Amino acid sequence: SSFDWVQPKVGFTYTQLEGTSQVAPKASVIEFDADKPLRAPSSFTLSTGKMPRIGHAIQFNEETFIQQAQLATNYQGLVPRWDDLFSIITTDTDKLLRGMHNQLNYMAFQIESTGKFAVNATNNPDGLQGIEFDFNIPTLNKKKVKTVWSDANADPIGDLQTIHQYAKDNFLSSQFGVFRMNKATWDIFRVHPKVKQAVAIQLTNGAIASANLSTFAIIDDQVKSYVSALGLPAIEVVDEIAHVQTFDANSGLIVTTPLKCFTDGVVVLRPSGKLGVVECSLPIAFNNPAEPTFTYEGGRMTILQSVSARHKVMEFIAEFTGIPVLNNPKDIV
């Protein structure tokens, strides 16, 4: 992950603390009896917002337990294997936790690839919509290619050189970092005619004929090695998928839709390693022996077990309040 956990805080406000200068200005040449020129102390920019809450639940009702009891009768022997049936519940509650992490991963890759996280009908169909969290990547750091890479006349390698040169000209630490793009964007880049031609010429010492270019086989590592040989940062491909579950009223079926976490058509030049932290709120649990609350991830995530004897329903409810936050948005291009 590109984000580290930090200690949970009391309250629901996240803080983005950004250093405005990492540069140590050189000392001045002065008269022996002159006062020393003052330097501005390190300063920081603060931006804040309200953390989003994420959560979902799974419910076991009377019908569920009857189905499990029917399943138990299919086991050999006279005694139903209730341990195996209980493991079904355990597996489903584990899915709740993995689903929480999937949402955080989706947030993190959206923030990395766009500088923002927005909830809408596509990525949050059964929750809040129309809310955006902006992490203040400078407008000047957002470049557009002259020609989209799906066009044979585009210059994908030249575009990488352009944003790398911008990072160097503006003394951004990104110049020492990595390029990141999702797999769909990488698949367009690596088979682009100009990319293939440049790599093929290098691999064959210029012996490749233009007529053979389209059938010349080039593997991913050869493309990445060529880019690095030009003095550009390494390319990292993000292939992370999140899944959204909805109910289709027309068919009466549960539909699971995959979403790419890292946005299509975006290349990010950024520092290597961690980009920020996951800010989160200390969860509040109301003690009730009949409805225990279990904590995970160092007390950051909770699962509440709730039972309604009257309605014959057992429910597991997962909850987390927090969001990944960028540390140095000015170093992302």
Tab-separated table of C-alpha atoms in Angstrom:
chain	number	residue	atom	x	y	z
A	1	SER	CA	0.000	0.000	0.000
A	2	SER	CA	1.053	3.594	-0.621
A	3	PHE	CA	-0.472	4.766	2.668
A	4	ASP	CA	0.456	3.957	6.280
A	5	TRP	CA	-1.883	3.671	9.245
A	6	VAL	CA	-1.652	6.444	11.835
A	7	GLN	CA	-3.035	6.472	15.358
A	8	PRO	CA	-6.827	6.859	15.455
A	9	LYS	CA	-7.967	10.276	16.645
A	10	VAL	CA	-10.976	11.433	18.624
A	11	GLY	CA	-13.377	13.153	16.254
A	12	PHE	CA	-14.179	12.952	12.560
A	13	THR	CA	-11.900	15.607	11.025
A	14	TYR	CA	-8.929	14.606	8.889
A	15	THR	CA	-5.958	16.934	8.483
A	16	GLN	CA	-3.661	17.197	5.473
A	17	LEU	CA	-0.363	18.645	6.724
A	18	GLU	CA	1.837	19.743	3.830
A	19	GLY	CA	5.303	21.219	4.114
A	20	THR	CA	5.642	24.239	1.832
A	21	SER	CA	9.422	24.032	1.530
A	22	GLN	CA	11.930	21.218	1.778
A	23	VAL	CA	14.817	23.392	0.549
A	24	ALA	CA	17.666	24.683	2.751
A	25	PRO	CA	18.643	28.105	1.266
A	26	LYS	CA	22.378	28.699	1.035
A	27	ALA	CA	24.020	31.126	3.429
A	28	SER	CA	24.977	34.598	2.162
A	29	VAL	CA	28.423	36.114	1.853
A	30	ILE	CA	28.423	39.099	4.243
A	31	GLU	CA	30.583	41.750	5.864
A	32	PHE	CA	32.387	40.648	9.040
A	33	ASP	CA	30.363	43.038	11.195
A	34	ALA	CA	27.068	42.690	9.305
A	35	ASP	CA	23.877	41.223	10.720
A	36	LYS	CA	23.058	37.802	9.416
A	37	PRO	CA	20.226	37.716	6.838
A	38	LEU	CA	17.062	36.153	8.182
A	39	ARG	CA	15.666	33.026	6.597
A	40	ALA	CA	12.010	32.123	6.682
A	41	PRO	CA	11.330	29.215	9.058
A	42	SER	CA	9.806	26.050	7.700
A	43	SER	CA	6.103	26.535	7.207
A	44	PHE	CA	3.194	24.235	6.565
A	45	THR	CA	-0.172	24.301	4.910
A	46	LEU	CA	-3.158	22.723	6.627
A	47	SER	CA	-6.319	21.570	4.932
A	48	THR	CA	-9.052	19.686	6.695
A	49	GLY	CA	-12.301	17.934	6.003
A	50	LYS	CA	-14.777	15.528	7.540
A	51	MET	CA	-13.843	11.859	7.295
A	52	PRO	CA	-16.254	9.620	5.423
A	53	ARG	CA	-17.730	6.619	7.158
A	54	ILE	CA	-17.641	3.302	5.355
A	55	GLY	CA	-19.499	0.156	6.293
A	56	HIS	CA	-21.671	-2.753	5.276
A	57	ALA	CA	-23.390	-5.685	6.915
A	58	ILE	CA	-24.390	-9.285	6.403
A	59	GLN	CA	-27.561	-10.830	7.791
A	60	PHE	CA	-28.509	-14.395	8.680
A	61	ASN	CA	-32.226	-14.952	9.079
A	62	GLU	CA	-34.478	-17.908	9.832
A	63	GLU	CA	-34.426	-19.066	6.209
A	64	THR	CA	-30.618	-19.008	6.199
A	65	PHE	CA	-30.399	-21.266	9.240
A	66	ILE	CA	-33.025	-23.637	7.822
A	67	GLN	CA	-30.972	-23.930	4.641
A	68	GLN	CA	-27.901	-24.654	6.728
A	69	ALA	CA	-29.788	-27.270	8.732
A	70	GLN	CA	-30.909	-28.886	5.479
A	71	LEU	CA	-27.294	-28.891	4.366
A	72	ALA	CA	-26.317	-30.558	7.648
A	73	THR	CA	-28.615	-33.500	6.972
A	74	ASN	CA	-26.603	-34.294	3.866
A	75	TYR	CA	-23.511	-35.061	5.962
A	76	GLN	CA	-22.733	-38.686	6.679
A	77	GLY	CA	-23.452	-39.782	10.230
A	78	LEU	CA	-26.217	-38.938	12.684
A	79	VAL	CA	-24.682	-35.774	14.183
A	80	PRO	CA	-24.777	-32.616	12.043
A	81	ARG	CA	-21.349	-30.969	11.654
A	82	TRP	CA	-22.256	-27.598	13.107
A	83	ASP	CA	-18.593	-26.530	13.126
A	84	ASP	CA	-18.593	-26.630	9.355
A	85	LEU	CA	-21.794	-24.619	9.224
A	86	PHE	CA	-20.392	-22.040	11.624
A	87	SER	CA	-17.378	-21.675	9.324
A	88	ILE	CA	-19.775	-20.437	6.631
A	89	ILE	CA	-20.684	-17.525	8.918
A	90	THR	CA	-17.010	-16.941	9.724
A	91	THR	CA	-16.175	-16.819	6.017
A	92	ASP	CA	-18.894	-14.265	5.358
A	93	THR	CA	-17.777	-12.006	8.205
A	94	ASP	CA	-14.226	-12.233	6.850
A	95	LYS	CA	-15.643	-10.943	3.556
A	96	LEU	CA	-16.942	-7.909	5.447
A	97	LEU	CA	-13.407	-7.048	6.581
A	98	ARG	CA	-11.903	-7.663	3.159
A	99	GLY	CA	-14.619	-5.469	1.687
A	100	MET	CA	-13.626	-2.638	4.035
A	101	HIS	CA	-10.019	-2.934	2.857
A	102	ASN	CA	-11.192	-3.049	-0.759
A	103	GLN	CA	-12.956	0.283	-0.268
A	104	LEU	CA	-9.850	1.824	1.304
A	105	ASN	CA	-7.699	0.511	-1.559
A	106	TYR	CA	-10.159	1.973	-4.060
A	107	MET	CA	-10.021	5.327	-2.270
A	108	ALA	CA	-6.215	5.274	-2.168
A	109	PHE	CA	-5.772	4.529	-5.879
A	110	GLN	CA	-8.413	7.093	-6.846
A	111	ILE	CA	-6.638	9.735	-4.767
A	112	GLU	CA	-3.257	8.771	-6.244
A	113	SER	CA	-4.492	8.813	-9.846
A	114	THR	CA	-6.754	11.887	-9.701
A	115	GLY	CA	-5.890	13.769	-6.506
A	116	LYS	CA	-9.499	13.341	-5.463
A	117	PHE	CA	-11.998	10.801	-4.205
A	118	ALA	CA	-15.600	11.198	-5.302
A	119	VAL	CA	-18.611	9.034	-4.509
A	120	ASN	CA	-21.165	8.623	-7.252
A	121	ALA	CA	-23.832	6.268	-8.581
A	122	THR	CA	-21.203	4.047	-10.221
A	123	ASN	CA	-18.811	3.453	-7.329
A	124	ASN	CA	-21.233	3.906	-4.426
A	125	PRO	CA	-24.704	2.949	-5.705
A	126	ASP	CA	-26.211	2.087	-2.314
A	127	GLY	CA	-24.616	4.894	-0.287
A	128	LEU	CA	-23.956	8.620	-0.367
A	129	GLN	CA	-23.415	10.262	-3.757
A	130	GLY	CA	-22.246	13.625	-5.066
A	131	ILE	CA	-19.502	14.135	-2.439
A	132	GLU	CA	-15.867	14.867	-3.356
A	133	PHE	CA	-12.680	14.951	-1.275
A	134	ASP	CA	-9.951	17.043	-2.935
A	135	PHE	CA	-6.309	16.684	-1.846
A	136	ASN	CA	-4.960	19.749	-3.635
A	137	ILE	CA	-2.639	18.548	-6.386
A	138	PRO	CA	-1.650	21.827	-8.117
A	139	THR	CA	-3.414	22.542	-11.410
A	140	LEU	CA	-0.050	23.150	-13.105
A	141	ASN	CA	0.958	19.597	-12.229
A	142	LYS	CA	-1.882	18.186	-14.319
A	143	LYS	CA	-0.793	17.884	-17.953
A	144	LYS	CA	-2.670	16.746	-21.043
A	145	VAL	CA	-1.092	14.906	-23.951
A	146	LYS	CA	-1.236	16.542	-27.369
A	147	THR	CA	-2.499	13.306	-28.928
A	148	VAL	CA	-4.227	10.468	-27.082
A	149	TRP	CA	-2.268	7.217	-27.014
A	150	SER	CA	-4.886	5.273	-28.932
A	151	ASP	CA	-3.843	7.379	-31.944
A	152	ALA	CA	-0.926	5.954	-33.952
A	153	ASN	CA	0.470	9.493	-34.285
A	154	ALA	CA	0.797	9.932	-30.513
A	155	ASP	CA	4.192	9.984	-28.822
A	156	PRO	CA	3.782	8.097	-25.508
A	157	ILE	CA	7.484	8.013	-24.609
A	158	GLY	CA	7.784	11.713	-25.455
A	159	ASP	CA	4.845	12.399	-23.122
A	160	LEU	CA	6.659	10.648	-20.267
A	161	GLN	CA	9.747	12.708	-21.025
A	162	THR	CA	7.657	15.882	-20.953
A	163	ILE	CA	6.290	15.410	-17.444
A	164	HIS	CA	9.657	14.173	-16.190
A	165	GLN	CA	11.290	17.306	-17.573
A	166	TYR	CA	8.582	19.404	-15.918
A	167	ALA	CA	9.385	17.723	-12.583
A	168	LYS	CA	13.102	18.437	-13.043
A	169	ASP	CA	12.537	22.045	-14.137
A	170	ASN	CA	10.407	22.657	-11.046
A	171	PHE	CA	12.715	20.754	-8.663
A	172	LEU	CA	10.054	18.260	-7.637
A	173	SER	CA	11.102	15.132	-5.829
A	174	SER	CA	8.979	13.221	-8.354
A	175	GLN	CA	11.935	13.390	-10.732
A	176	PHE	CA	13.509	10.604	-8.651
A	177	GLY	CA	10.312	8.581	-8.343
A	178	VAL	CA	8.215	6.239	-10.475
A	179	PHE	CA	5.630	6.391	-13.241
A	180	ARG	CA	2.352	4.678	-12.332
A	181	MET	CA	-0.511	3.740	-14.641
A	182	ASN	CA	-3.214	1.097	-14.659
A	183	LYS	CA	-3.017	-2.058	-16.755
A	184	ALA	CA	-5.443	-0.822	-19.416
A	185	THR	CA	-3.308	2.287	-19.989
A	186	TRP	CA	-0.113	0.214	-19.936
A	187	ASP	CA	-1.567	-2.160	-22.549
A	188	ILE	CA	-2.098	0.811	-24.873
A	189	PHE	CA	1.387	2.173	-24.170
A	190	ARG	CA	3.372	-1.033	-24.683
A	191	VAL	CA	1.836	-1.912	-28.078
A	192	HIS	CA	1.840	1.626	-29.498
A	193	PRO	CA	3.607	1.595	-32.904
A	194	LYS	CA	6.150	4.237	-31.906
A	195	VAL	CA	6.956	2.461	-28.642
A	196	LYS	CA	7.343	-0.882	-30.404
A	197	GLN	CA	9.508	0.691	-33.073
A	198	ALA	CA	11.840	2.363	-30.575
A	199	VAL	CA	12.249	-0.823	-28.518
A	200	ALA	CA	12.640	-3.046	-31.583
A	201	ILE	CA	15.347	-0.810	-33.033
A	202	GLN	CA	17.273	-1.019	-29.786
A	203	LEU	CA	16.846	-4.807	-29.488
A	204	THR	CA	17.954	-5.451	-33.081
A	205	ASN	CA	20.582	-2.690	-33.313
A	206	GLY	CA	18.501	-1.072	-36.032
A	207	ALA	CA	18.146	-4.204	-38.151
A	208	ILE	CA	14.355	-4.441	-37.848
A	209	ALA	CA	12.479	-3.739	-41.093
A	210	SER	CA	9.364	-1.570	-40.927
A	211	ALA	CA	7.337	-4.337	-42.546
A	212	ASN	CA	8.193	-6.701	-39.686
A	213	LEU	CA	7.415	-4.273	-36.884
A	214	SER	CA	3.787	-5.280	-36.375
A	215	THR	CA	4.694	-8.940	-35.795
A	216	PHE	CA	7.827	-8.320	-33.747
A	217	ALA	CA	7.282	-9.742	-30.242
A	218	ILE	CA	8.235	-7.460	-27.366
A	219	ILE	CA	7.702	-8.382	-23.721
A	220	ASP	CA	6.777	-5.952	-20.951
A	221	ASP	CA	10.184	-5.994	-19.269
A	222	GLN	CA	11.883	-4.988	-22.532
A	223	VAL	CA	9.639	-1.931	-22.817
A	224	LYS	CA	10.261	-0.969	-19.180
A	225	SER	CA	14.013	-1.466	-19.595
A	226	TYR	CA	14.039	0.784	-22.648
A	227	VAL	CA	12.229	3.548	-20.746
A	228	SER	CA	14.713	3.258	-17.874
A	229	ALA	CA	17.628	3.323	-20.340
A	230	LEU	CA	16.450	6.757	-21.444
A	231	GLY	CA	17.044	7.993	-17.899
A	232	LEU	CA	13.357	8.026	-17.004
A	233	PRO	CA	11.901	6.661	-13.755
A	234	ALA	CA	10.697	3.074	-13.674
A	235	ILE	CA	7.145	2.214	-14.737
A	236	GLU	CA	4.870	0.489	-12.237
A	237	VAL	CA	1.595	-1.010	-13.451
A	238	VAL	CA	-1.388	-1.006	-11.081
A	239	ASP	CA	-3.869	-3.820	-11.664
A	240	GLU	CA	-6.176	-3.428	-8.675
A	241	ILE	CA	-9.891	-4.176	-9.039
A	242	ALA	CA	-12.711	-3.388	-6.589
A	243	HIS	CA	-16.204	-4.852	-6.796
A	244	VAL	CA	-19.522	-3.100	-6.275
A	245	GLN	CA	-22.605	-5.121	-5.346
A	246	THR	CA	-26.105	-3.962	-6.268
A	247	PHE	CA	-29.604	-5.402	-6.446
A	248	ASP	CA	-31.165	-5.462	-9.904
A	249	ALA	CA	-34.861	-4.890	-9.353
A	250	ASN	CA	-35.748	-5.995	-12.884
A	251	SER	CA	-34.120	-9.425	-12.668
A	252	GLY	CA	-34.348	-9.825	-8.892
A	253	LEU	CA	-30.673	-10.782	-8.804
A	254	ILE	CA	-27.626	-9.538	-6.928
A	255	VAL	CA	-25.164	-8.074	-9.459
A	256	THR	CA	-21.430	-7.698	-8.763
A	257	THR	CA	-19.622	-5.173	-10.987
A	258	PRO	CA	-15.817	-4.804	-11.181
A	259	LEU	CA	-14.259	-1.320	-11.086
A	260	LYS	CA	-10.692	-0.304	-11.908
A	261	CYS	CA	-9.229	1.392	-8.836
A	262	PHE	CA	-6.600	3.414	-10.730
A	263	THR	CA	-8.241	5.698	-13.312
A	264	ASP	CA	-7.952	4.910	-17.025
A	265	GLY	CA	-5.871	7.190	-19.222
A	266	VAL	CA	-3.820	8.656	-16.372
A	267	VAL	CA	-0.063	8.447	-15.829
A	268	VAL	CA	1.261	9.607	-12.466
A	269	LEU	CA	4.853	10.658	-11.826
A	270	ARG	CA	5.355	10.568	-8.093
A	271	PRO	CA	7.926	9.902	-5.367
A	272	SER	CA	8.748	6.261	-4.670
A	273	GLY	CA	7.338	4.617	-1.560
A	274	LYS	CA	4.582	5.957	0.648
A	275	LEU	CA	2.337	8.806	-0.479
A	276	GLY	CA	0.542	9.514	2.765
A	277	VAL	CA	-1.360	8.100	5.704
A	278	VAL	CA	-4.797	6.724	6.476
A	279	GLU	CA	-6.417	9.143	8.914
A	280	CYS	CA	-9.175	7.577	10.978
A	281	SER	CA	-11.447	8.189	13.924
A	282	LEU	CA	-11.340	6.225	17.163
A	283	PRO	CA	-14.505	4.085	17.033
A	284	ILE	CA	-17.030	4.458	19.809
A	285	ALA	CA	-18.491	1.178	21.119
A	286	PHE	CA	-21.496	1.032	23.450
A	287	ASN	CA	-20.998	-1.925	25.754
A	288	ASN	CA	-23.783	-4.456	25.541
A	289	PRO	CA	-22.950	-8.070	26.482
A	290	ALA	CA	-25.810	-9.287	24.307
A	291	GLU	CA	-24.384	-7.505	21.237
A	292	PRO	CA	-20.582	-7.780	21.327
A	293	THR	CA	-18.331	-5.525	19.258
A	294	PHE	CA	-15.143	-6.956	17.801
A	295	THR	CA	-12.264	-4.688	16.762
A	296	TYR	CA	-9.714	-5.140	13.995
A	297	GLU	CA	-6.699	-3.290	12.561
A	298	GLY	CA	-5.512	-2.105	15.945
A	299	GLY	CA	-8.962	-1.017	17.063
A	300	ARG	CA	-9.666	1.016	13.916
A	301	MET	CA	-12.377	-1.189	12.403
A	302	THR	CA	-15.317	-2.717	14.238
A	303	ILE	CA	-17.813	-5.490	13.626
A	304	LEU	CA	-20.950	-5.451	15.771
A	305	GLN	CA	-22.848	-8.701	16.242
A	306	SER	CA	-26.543	-7.989	16.672
A	307	VAL	CA	-29.242	-10.580	17.331
A	308	SER	CA	-32.993	-10.081	17.255
A	309	ALA	CA	-34.599	-13.104	18.920
A	310	ARG	CA	-38.033	-11.718	18.096
A	311	HIS	CA	-37.358	-11.532	14.359
A	312	LYS	CA	-34.943	-14.489	14.355
A	313	VAL	CA	-32.191	-12.475	12.701
A	314	MET	CA	-28.456	-12.345	13.347
A	315	GLU	CA	-26.550	-9.448	11.772
A	316	PHE	CA	-22.853	-8.577	11.544
A	317	ILE	CA	-22.225	-4.860	10.927
A	318	ALA	CA	-18.778	-3.575	9.885
A	319	GLU	CA	-17.792	0.078	10.307
A	320	PHE	CA	-14.774	2.347	9.804
A	321	THR	CA	-14.422	6.132	9.724
A	322	GLY	CA	-11.420	7.495	7.856
A	323	ILE	CA	-9.728	8.232	4.539
A	324	PRO	CA	-6.255	8.066	2.926
A	325	VAL	CA	-4.588	11.505	2.937
A	326	LEU	CA	-1.726	12.694	0.696
A	327	ASN	CA	1.366	14.101	2.401
A	328	ASN	CA	2.982	16.006	-0.490
A	329	PRO	CA	0.485	16.653	-3.309
A	330	LYS	CA	2.859	19.204	-4.890
A	331	ASP	CA	5.267	16.359	-5.715
A	332	ILE	CA	2.693	14.490	-7.817
A	333	VAL	CA	2.476	15.180	-11.569
